[in-house]
mmCIF file of C-alpha atoms in Angstrom:
data_model
loop_
_atom_site.group_PDB
_atom_site.id
_atom_site.type_symbol
_atom_site.label_atom_id
_atom_site.label_comp_id
_atom_site.label_asym_id
_atom_site.label_seq_id
_atom_site.Cartn_x
_atom_site.Cartn_y
_atom_site.Cartn_z
ATOM 1 C CA UNK Y 1 107.995 182.612 -70.535
ATOM 2 C CA UNK Y 2 111.457 183.466 -69.152
ATOM 3 C CA UNK Y 3 111.366 185.156 -65.774
ATOM 4 C CA UNK Y 4 112.753 188.375 -67.307
ATOM 5 C CA UNK Y 5 109.642 188.650 -69.496
ATOM 6 C CA UNK Y 6 107.281 188.552 -66.512
ATOM 7 C CA UNK Y 7 109.213 191.330 -64.752
ATOM 8 C CA UNK Y 8 109.103 193.611 -67.824
ATOM 9 C CA UNK Y 9 106.271 195.844 -68.974
ATOM 10 C CA UNK Y 10 104.948 192.876 -70.936
ATOM 11 C CA UNK Y 11 104.666 190.889 -67.710
ATOM 12 C CA UNK Y 12 102.815 193.649 -65.876
ATOM 13 C CA UNK Y 13 99.984 193.773 -68.396
ATOM 14 C CA UNK Y 14 96.692 192.092 -67.607
ATOM 15 C CA UNK Y 15 96.528 188.532 -68.982
ATOM 16 C CA UNK Y 16 93.548 186.171 -68.589
ATOM 17 C CA UNK Y 17 95.901 183.183 -68.376
ATOM 18 C CA UNK Y 18 98.178 181.577 -65.816
ATOM 19 C CA UNK Y 19 101.762 182.788 -65.691
ATOM 20 C CA UNK Y 20 104.486 180.140 -65.631
ATOM 21 C CA UNK Y 21 108.249 180.164 -65.920
ATOM 22 C CA UNK Y 22 110.859 177.411 -66.243
ATOM 23 C CA UNK Y 23 114.340 176.760 -64.846
ATOM 24 C CA UNK Y 24 114.224 179.523 -62.240
ATOM 25 C CA UNK Y 25 117.304 178.755 -60.125
ATOM 26 C CA UNK Y 26 119.393 181.882 -59.477
ATOM 27 C CA UNK Y 27 118.620 183.846 -56.281
ATOM 28 C CA UNK Y 28 117.687 187.042 -58.151
ATOM 29 C CA UNK Y 29 115.369 185.133 -60.498
ATOM 30 C CA UNK Y 30 113.638 183.346 -57.637
ATOM 31 C CA UNK Y 31 113.101 186.625 -55.789
ATOM 32 C CA UNK Y 32 111.588 188.151 -58.940
ATOM 33 C CA UNK Y 33 109.373 185.103 -59.473
ATOM 34 C CA UNK Y 34 107.936 185.458 -55.970
ATOM 35 C CA UNK Y 35 107.453 189.209 -56.299
ATOM 36 C CA UNK Y 36 105.626 189.244 -59.648
ATOM 37 C CA UNK Y 37 103.111 186.644 -58.548
ATOM 38 C CA UNK Y 38 103.576 183.760 -60.960
ATOM 39 C CA UNK Y 39 101.147 180.884 -60.726
ATOM 40 C CA UNK Y 40 104.047 178.431 -60.728
ATOM 41 C CA UNK Y 41 107.616 177.877 -61.888
ATOM 42 C CA UNK Y 42 110.076 175.017 -62.093
ATOM 43 C CA UNK Y 43 113.413 175.042 -60.282
ATOM 44 C CA UNK Y 44 116.369 172.840 -59.433
ATOM 45 C CA UNK Y 45 116.842 174.747 -56.167
ATOM 46 C CA UNK Y 46 113.707 173.942 -54.110
ATOM 47 C CA UNK Y 47 115.108 175.032 -50.734
ATOM 48 C CA UNK Y 48 116.222 178.371 -52.153
ATOM 49 C CA UNK Y 49 112.830 178.797 -53.807
ATOM 50 C CA UNK Y 50 111.000 178.184 -50.519
ATOM 51 C CA UNK Y 51 113.334 180.638 -48.797
ATOM 52 C CA UNK Y 52 112.603 183.266 -51.472
ATOM 53 C CA UNK Y 53 108.869 182.822 -50.958
ATOM 54 C CA UNK Y 54 109.250 183.146 -47.195
ATOM 55 C CA UNK Y 55 111.434 186.233 -47.641
ATOM 56 C CA UNK Y 56 108.739 188.034 -49.626
ATOM 57 C CA UNK Y 57 106.157 187.087 -46.983
ATOM 58 C CA UNK Y 58 108.352 188.019 -44.030
ATOM 59 C CA UNK Y 59 109.564 191.321 -45.526
ATOM 60 C CA UNK Y 60 106.842 192.439 -47.991
ATOM 61 C CA UNK Y 61 108.179 196.005 -48.122
ATOM 62 C CA UNK Y 62 111.760 194.982 -48.917
ATOM 63 C CA UNK Y 63 112.465 196.040 -52.518
ATOM 64 C CA UNK Y 64 116.195 195.444 -52.674
ATOM 65 C CA UNK Y 65 118.101 192.662 -54.453
ATOM 66 C CA UNK Y 66 118.768 189.219 -52.953
ATOM 67 C CA UNK Y 67 120.092 189.956 -49.428
ATOM 68 C CA UNK Y 68 123.211 187.766 -49.844
ATOM 69 C CA UNK Y 69 125.472 189.160 -52.587
ATOM 70 C CA UNK Y 70 128.671 187.381 -53.636
ATOM 71 C CA UNK Y 71 131.143 187.848 -56.515
ATOM 72 C CA UNK Y 72 131.877 185.317 -59.226
ATOM 73 C CA UNK Y 73 135.140 183.389 -58.899
ATOM 74 C CA UNK Y 74 137.463 183.402 -61.906
ATOM 75 C CA UNK Y 75 139.051 180.038 -62.724
ATOM 76 C CA UNK Y 76 142.538 180.011 -64.244
ATOM 77 C CA UNK Y 77 142.996 179.224 -67.932
ATOM 78 C CA UNK Y 78 145.870 176.823 -67.282
ATOM 79 C CA UNK Y 79 145.541 173.327 -65.756
ATOM 80 C CA UNK Y 80 145.281 173.486 -61.973
ATOM 81 C CA UNK Y 81 146.572 171.387 -59.109
ATOM 82 C CA UNK Y 82 146.759 167.655 -59.758
ATOM 83 C CA UNK Y 83 145.226 167.038 -56.347
ATOM 84 C CA UNK Y 84 142.541 169.741 -56.269
ATOM 85 C CA UNK Y 85 141.526 169.438 -59.923
ATOM 86 C CA UNK Y 86 141.491 171.969 -62.747
ATOM 87 C CA UNK Y 87 138.183 173.548 -61.683
ATOM 88 C CA UNK Y 88 139.817 175.121 -58.638
ATOM 89 C CA UNK Y 89 141.662 178.182 -57.394
ATOM 90 C CA UNK Y 90 142.427 180.546 -54.542
ATOM 91 C CA UNK Y 91 140.208 183.570 -54.048
ATOM 92 C CA UNK Y 92 139.731 186.489 -51.670
ATOM 93 C CA UNK Y 93 135.959 186.804 -51.459
ATOM 94 C CA UNK Y 94 134.167 189.989 -50.456
ATOM 95 C CA UNK Y 95 130.477 189.402 -49.891
ATOM 96 C CA UNK Y 96 127.677 191.688 -48.753
ATOM 97 C CA UNK Y 97 124.715 190.758 -46.596
ATOM 98 C CA UNK Y 98 121.650 192.880 -45.908
ATOM 99 C CA UNK Y 99 118.978 192.575 -43.245
ATOM 100 C CA UNK Y 100 115.709 192.662 -45.243
ATOM 101 C CA UNK Y 101 113.559 192.651 -42.122
ATOM 102 C CA UNK Y 102 111.963 195.575 -40.293
ATOM 103 C CA UNK Y 103 113.513 194.410 -37.014
ATOM 104 C CA UNK Y 104 117.033 193.539 -35.778
ATOM 105 C CA UNK Y 105 118.534 190.158 -36.630
ATOM 106 C CA UNK Y 106 121.687 188.203 -35.925
ATOM 107 C CA UNK Y 107 123.250 186.943 -39.160
ATOM 108 C CA UNK Y 108 125.499 183.861 -39.063
ATOM 109 C CA UNK Y 109 127.454 183.157 -42.267
ATOM 110 C CA UNK Y 110 129.144 179.868 -43.201
ATOM 111 C CA UNK Y 111 130.366 177.987 -46.263
ATOM 112 C CA UNK Y 112 128.353 175.179 -47.834
ATOM 113 C CA UNK Y 113 130.170 172.679 -50.087
ATOM 114 C CA UNK Y 114 128.221 170.740 -52.722
ATOM 115 C CA UNK Y 115 131.069 169.266 -54.772
ATOM 116 C CA UNK Y 116 134.828 169.143 -54.347
ATOM 117 C CA UNK Y 117 137.106 170.029 -51.457
ATOM 118 C CA UNK Y 118 137.590 173.539 -50.054
ATOM 119 C CA UNK Y 119 139.585 175.217 -47.308
ATOM 120 C CA UNK Y 120 138.100 178.451 -45.956
ATOM 121 C CA UNK Y 121 139.571 181.071 -43.648
ATOM 122 C CA UNK Y 122 137.349 183.771 -42.135
ATOM 123 C CA UNK Y 123 134.150 181.737 -41.833
ATOM 124 C CA UNK Y 124 131.941 181.224 -39.954
ATOM 125 C CA UNK Y 125 131.175 184.833 -39.033
ATOM 126 C CA UNK Y 126 128.338 186.257 -36.939
ATOM 127 C CA UNK Y 127 127.152 189.850 -36.951
ATOM 128 C CA UNK Y 128 124.190 191.844 -35.631
ATOM 129 C CA UNK Y 129 122.229 193.881 -38.168
ATOM 130 C CA UNK Y 130 119.611 196.546 -37.620
ATOM 131 C CA UNK Y 131 116.591 196.925 -39.940
ATOM 132 C CA UNK Y 132 117.855 197.375 -43.493
ATOM 133 C CA UNK Y 133 121.496 197.427 -42.365
ATOM 134 C CA UNK Y 134 124.194 195.988 -44.643
ATOM 135 C CA UNK Y 135 127.578 194.518 -43.764
ATOM 136 C CA UNK Y 136 130.543 193.310 -45.806
ATOM 137 C CA UNK Y 137 132.147 189.943 -45.142
ATOM 138 C CA UNK Y 138 135.626 188.956 -46.311
ATOM 139 C CA UNK Y 139 137.084 185.462 -46.345
ATOM 140 C CA UNK Y 140 139.727 183.379 -48.130
ATOM 141 C CA UNK Y 141 138.675 180.346 -50.157
ATOM 142 C CA UNK Y 142 140.929 177.681 -51.673
ATOM 143 C CA UNK Y 143 140.022 174.452 -53.428
ATOM 144 C CA UNK Y 144 137.738 173.116 -56.097
ATOM 145 C CA UNK Y 145 136.916 170.006 -58.093
ATOM 146 C CA UNK Y 146 137.597 168.277 -61.392
ATOM 147 C CA UNK Y 147 134.290 169.150 -63.042
ATOM 148 C CA UNK Y 148 131.985 172.194 -63.204
ATOM 149 C CA UNK Y 149 128.751 172.353 -61.267
ATOM 150 C CA UNK Y 150 127.982 172.121 -57.596
ATOM 151 C CA UNK Y 151 129.438 175.546 -56.805
ATOM 152 C CA UNK Y 152 130.033 176.286 -53.104
ATOM 153 C CA UNK Y 153 127.464 178.383 -51.273
ATOM 154 C CA UNK Y 154 127.623 181.262 -48.844
ATOM 155 C CA UNK Y 155 124.974 180.306 -46.287
ATOM 156 C CA UNK Y 156 123.450 182.971 -44.052
ATOM 157 C CA UNK Y 157 120.997 182.323 -41.238
ATOM 158 C CA UNK Y 158 119.038 185.400 -40.125
ATOM 159 C CA UNK Y 159 117.739 184.798 -36.589
ATOM 160 C CA UNK Y 160 115.588 187.067 -34.423
ATOM 161 C CA UNK Y 161 114.004 187.146 -31.001
ATOM 162 C CA UNK Y 162 110.316 187.465 -30.250
ATOM 163 C CA UNK Y 163 109.022 191.017 -30.336
ATOM 164 C CA UNK Y 164 105.885 193.079 -30.911
ATOM 165 C CA UNK Y 165 103.739 191.211 -33.412
ATOM 166 C CA UNK Y 166 106.269 188.445 -34.101
ATOM 167 C CA UNK Y 167 107.564 185.221 -32.653
ATOM 168 C CA UNK Y 168 111.210 184.189 -32.563
ATOM 169 C CA UNK Y 169 112.418 182.553 -35.756
ATOM 170 C CA UNK Y 170 115.006 182.369 -38.484
ATOM 171 C CA UNK Y 171 115.389 182.569 -42.266
ATOM 172 C CA UNK Y 172 118.079 180.656 -44.173
ATOM 173 C CA UNK Y 173 119.339 182.228 -47.413
ATOM 174 C CA UNK Y 174 122.192 181.176 -49.671
ATOM 175 C CA UNK Y 175 124.099 182.465 -52.692
ATOM 176 C CA UNK Y 176 126.249 180.346 -55.022
ATOM 177 C CA UNK Y 177 129.897 181.300 -55.459
ATOM 178 C CA UNK Y 178 129.788 180.695 -59.211
ATOM 179 C CA UNK Y 179 133.099 179.752 -60.806
ATOM 180 C CA UNK Y 180 133.728 181.196 -64.287
ATOM 181 C CA UNK Y 181 136.240 180.995 -67.076
ATOM 182 C CA UNK Y 182 136.704 183.777 -69.631
ATOM 183 C CA UNK Y 183 137.973 183.484 -73.208
ATOM 184 C CA UNK Y 184 139.019 186.381 -75.438
ATOM 185 C CA UNK Y 185 137.932 186.524 -79.072
ATOM 186 C CA UNK Y 186 141.245 187.451 -80.678
ATOM 187 C CA UNK Y 187 142.686 187.220 -84.186
ATOM 188 C CA UNK Y 188 145.707 185.583 -82.564
ATOM 189 C CA UNK Y 189 144.955 181.893 -81.819
ATOM 190 C CA UNK Y 190 144.388 181.160 -78.124
ATOM 191 C CA UNK Y 191 144.725 177.727 -76.566
ATOM 192 C CA UNK Y 192 141.898 176.453 -74.378
ATOM 193 C CA UNK Y 193 142.727 173.691 -71.874
ATOM 194 C CA UNK Y 194 139.873 171.295 -71.171
ATOM 195 C CA UNK Y 195 139.344 170.026 -67.645
ATOM 196 C CA UNK Y 196 141.104 166.751 -66.915
ATOM 197 C CA UNK Y 197 139.112 163.941 -65.364
ATOM 198 C CA UNK Y 198 142.036 162.588 -63.340
ATOM 199 C CA UNK Y 199 145.505 163.624 -62.116
ATOM 200 C CA UNK Y 200 147.352 161.470 -64.676
ATOM 201 C CA UNK Y 201 145.215 162.351 -67.681
ATOM 202 C CA UNK Y 202 146.819 164.233 -70.577
ATOM 203 C CA UNK Y 203 145.072 167.539 -71.138
ATOM 204 C CA UNK Y 204 142.897 167.897 -74.224
ATOM 205 C CA UNK Y 205 143.186 171.286 -75.934
ATOM 206 C CA UNK Y 206 141.222 173.402 -78.389
ATOM 207 C CA UNK Y 207 142.258 176.549 -80.249
ATOM 208 C CA UNK Y 208 140.038 179.632 -80.369
ATOM 209 C CA UNK Y 209 140.487 182.281 -83.062
ATOM 210 C CA UNK Y 210 138.405 185.193 -84.253
ATOM 211 C CA UNK Y 211 137.864 185.871 -87.944
ATOM 212 C CA UNK Y 212 135.811 189.046 -88.527
ATOM 213 C CA UNK Y 213 132.228 188.301 -87.359
ATOM 214 C CA UNK Y 214 132.955 184.681 -86.432
ATOM 215 C CA UNK Y 215 135.100 182.636 -84.085
ATOM 216 C CA UNK Y 216 136.470 179.220 -84.927
ATOM 217 C CA UNK Y 217 137.042 176.557 -82.282
ATOM 218 C CA UNK Y 218 139.343 173.830 -83.587
ATOM 219 C CA UNK Y 219 140.705 170.636 -82.092
ATOM 220 C CA UNK Y 220 144.422 170.860 -81.263
ATOM 221 C CA UNK Y 221 144.953 167.733 -79.157
ATOM 222 C CA UNK Y 222 142.410 165.114 -78.010
ATOM 223 C CA UNK Y 223 144.758 163.856 -75.305
ATOM 224 C CA UNK Y 224 144.183 160.097 -75.059
ATOM 225 C CA UNK Y 225 140.562 160.290 -76.265
ATOM 226 C CA UNK Y 226 139.317 158.587 -79.441
ATOM 227 C CA UNK Y 227 137.008 159.827 -82.204
ATOM 228 C CA UNK Y 228 136.563 163.317 -80.687
ATOM 229 C CA UNK Y 229 133.928 165.825 -81.800
ATOM 230 C CA UNK Y 230 134.100 169.535 -80.957
ATOM 231 C CA UNK Y 231 131.052 170.962 -79.156
ATOM 232 C CA UNK Y 232 130.424 174.693 -78.666
ATOM 233 C CA UNK Y 233 127.600 176.568 -76.985
ATOM 234 C CA UNK Y 234 127.559 180.294 -77.628
ATOM 235 C CA UNK Y 235 124.840 182.821 -76.800
ATOM 236 C CA UNK Y 236 122.263 180.056 -76.379
ATOM 237 C CA UNK Y 237 123.040 178.172 -79.614
ATOM 238 C CA UNK Y 238 124.823 174.823 -80.014
ATOM 239 C CA UNK Y 239 127.392 173.836 -82.654
ATOM 240 C CA UNK Y 240 129.208 170.572 -83.407
ATOM 241 C CA UNK Y 241 131.952 169.550 -85.788
ATOM 242 C CA UNK Y 242 134.407 166.699 -86.375
ATOM 243 C CA UNK Y 243 137.578 168.800 -86.109
ATOM 244 C CA UNK Y 244 136.159 172.218 -85.328
ATOM 245 C CA UNK Y 245 133.253 174.619 -85.701
ATOM 246 C CA UNK Y 246 132.659 178.142 -86.986
ATOM 247 C CA UNK Y 247 130.450 180.210 -84.674
ATOM 248 C CA UNK Y 248 128.781 183.534 -85.649
ATOM 249 C CA UNK Y 249 129.083 186.422 -83.221
ATOM 250 C CA UNK Y 250 126.218 188.809 -82.374
ATOM 251 C CA UNK Y 251 126.244 192.014 -84.412
ATOM 252 C CA UNK Y 252 126.861 194.085 -81.252
ATOM 253 C CA UNK Y 253 129.523 191.760 -79.828
ATOM 254 C CA UNK Y 254 132.236 194.459 -79.725
ATOM 255 C CA UNK Y 255 129.914 196.769 -77.768
ATOM 256 C CA UNK Y 256 129.417 194.160 -75.045
ATOM 257 C CA UNK Y 257 132.547 194.294 -72.843
ATOM 258 C CA UNK Y 258 130.927 191.886 -70.380
ATOM 259 C CA UNK Y 259 130.899 189.275 -73.135
ATOM 260 C CA UNK Y 260 128.408 186.593 -74.086
ATOM 261 C CA UNK Y 261 127.763 183.136 -72.548
ATOM 262 C CA UNK Y 262 130.213 180.677 -74.045
ATOM 263 C CA UNK Y 263 131.520 177.180 -73.405
ATOM 264 C CA UNK Y 264 133.150 174.450 -75.435
ATOM 265 C CA UNK Y 265 134.570 170.966 -75.136
ATOM 266 C CA UNK Y 266 134.747 167.507 -76.637
ATOM 267 C CA UNK Y 267 132.495 164.488 -76.803
ATOM 268 C CA UNK Y 268 134.629 161.396 -77.484
ATOM 269 C CA UNK Y 269 135.229 157.755 -76.617
ATOM 270 C CA UNK Y 270 137.421 156.335 -73.867
ATOM 271 C CA UNK Y 271 137.671 152.627 -73.102
ATOM 272 C CA UNK Y 272 134.516 151.918 -75.078
ATOM 273 C CA UNK Y 273 132.485 154.576 -73.230
ATOM 274 C CA UNK Y 274 131.222 157.959 -74.422
ATOM 275 C CA UNK Y 275 132.781 160.784 -72.376
ATOM 276 C CA UNK Y 276 132.709 164.578 -72.224
ATOM 277 C CA UNK Y 277 135.564 166.995 -71.599
ATOM 278 C CA UNK Y 278 134.596 170.507 -70.593
ATOM 279 C CA UNK Y 279 136.296 173.892 -70.829
ATOM 280 C CA UNK Y 280 133.661 175.356 -68.492
ATOM 281 C CA UNK Y 281 130.151 174.509 -67.344
ATOM 282 C CA UNK Y 282 126.954 174.485 -69.346
ATOM 283 C CA UNK Y 283 128.176 172.158 -72.103
ATOM 284 C CA UNK Y 284 125.350 169.646 -71.598
ATOM 285 C CA UNK Y 285 121.739 169.826 -70.424
ATOM 286 C CA UNK Y 286 122.450 167.816 -67.274
ATOM 287 C CA UNK Y 287 120.835 169.284 -64.125
ATOM 288 C CA UNK Y 288 124.227 170.045 -62.567
ATOM 289 C CA UNK Y 289 126.223 170.950 -65.684
ATOM 290 C CA UNK Y 290 127.445 174.168 -64.090
ATOM 291 C CA UNK Y 291 127.557 177.737 -65.377
ATOM 292 C CA UNK Y 292 129.018 178.602 -68.783
ATOM 293 C CA UNK Y 293 131.997 180.871 -69.180
ATOM 294 C CA UNK Y 294 132.116 184.106 -71.148
ATOM 295 C CA UNK Y 295 133.552 185.058 -74.515
ATOM 296 C CA UNK Y 296 134.677 188.692 -74.527
ATOM 297 C CA UNK Y 297 136.006 191.100 -77.145
ATOM 298 C CA UNK Y 298 139.505 192.532 -76.801
ATOM 299 C CA UNK Y 299 139.442 195.491 -74.415
ATOM 300 C CA UNK Y 300 139.699 198.876 -76.093
ATOM 301 C CA UNK Y 301 141.062 200.547 -72.966
#
């Protein structure tokens, strides 16, 4: 079952069976998985999973969220720097770290890069935290990559000295700085630029338009690609079409200002090879396909 099911009332009921969950990767999900006592779960983030298990053992009375909290990073709609890649930007990041332990720690924060090139100002930082104490961290981040996935990480090492009933040690936690794109479901057509795979590549574009309870995603320009097919993933469902697709919206879409998970792109041919062009992450089932964007209704404010 999904991890959310095991943390609900349904998950707290007595079951004479083992409890499993799949694809538990996000910090909050891993912390929940360790707290509710699953028999096992699968994850693509084994180090983070081991850290979550150690956190619940080290601080059994800590009931707060994941101790390292970071914002999502919005990626521009237009093509980015030719050198940095389209999946890039410049952000002022304000993070929050909490000491989950019942004793003082020294927290050292740094940036971890998994894909792409980044320049950071304001890290590393080191701060002392008392039991349960929280502290905000601010830093500037610039850079990116050409493809989604492999988001940078805020790494925090909590270290402590030996004391009554404990030996000296440390706990390493991380939080991904997830990059997102947002599209607006509007009756006026909106152009979506797909991520280029190289600095000299012509951008492929799609057009998004809302029609009542549906949105259409149509091919505008394939760039230099051949035999393109439009691919859309929206609210957990997949759609494909030769020149475009028509996607139904949830009945309560207009009451969800945060939007729904959404991504789109092309699958085509280039030089005799099958290639993908992405608007955001989550277009394929690859392990490092990245996070999808969001499709939001027009603000009523």
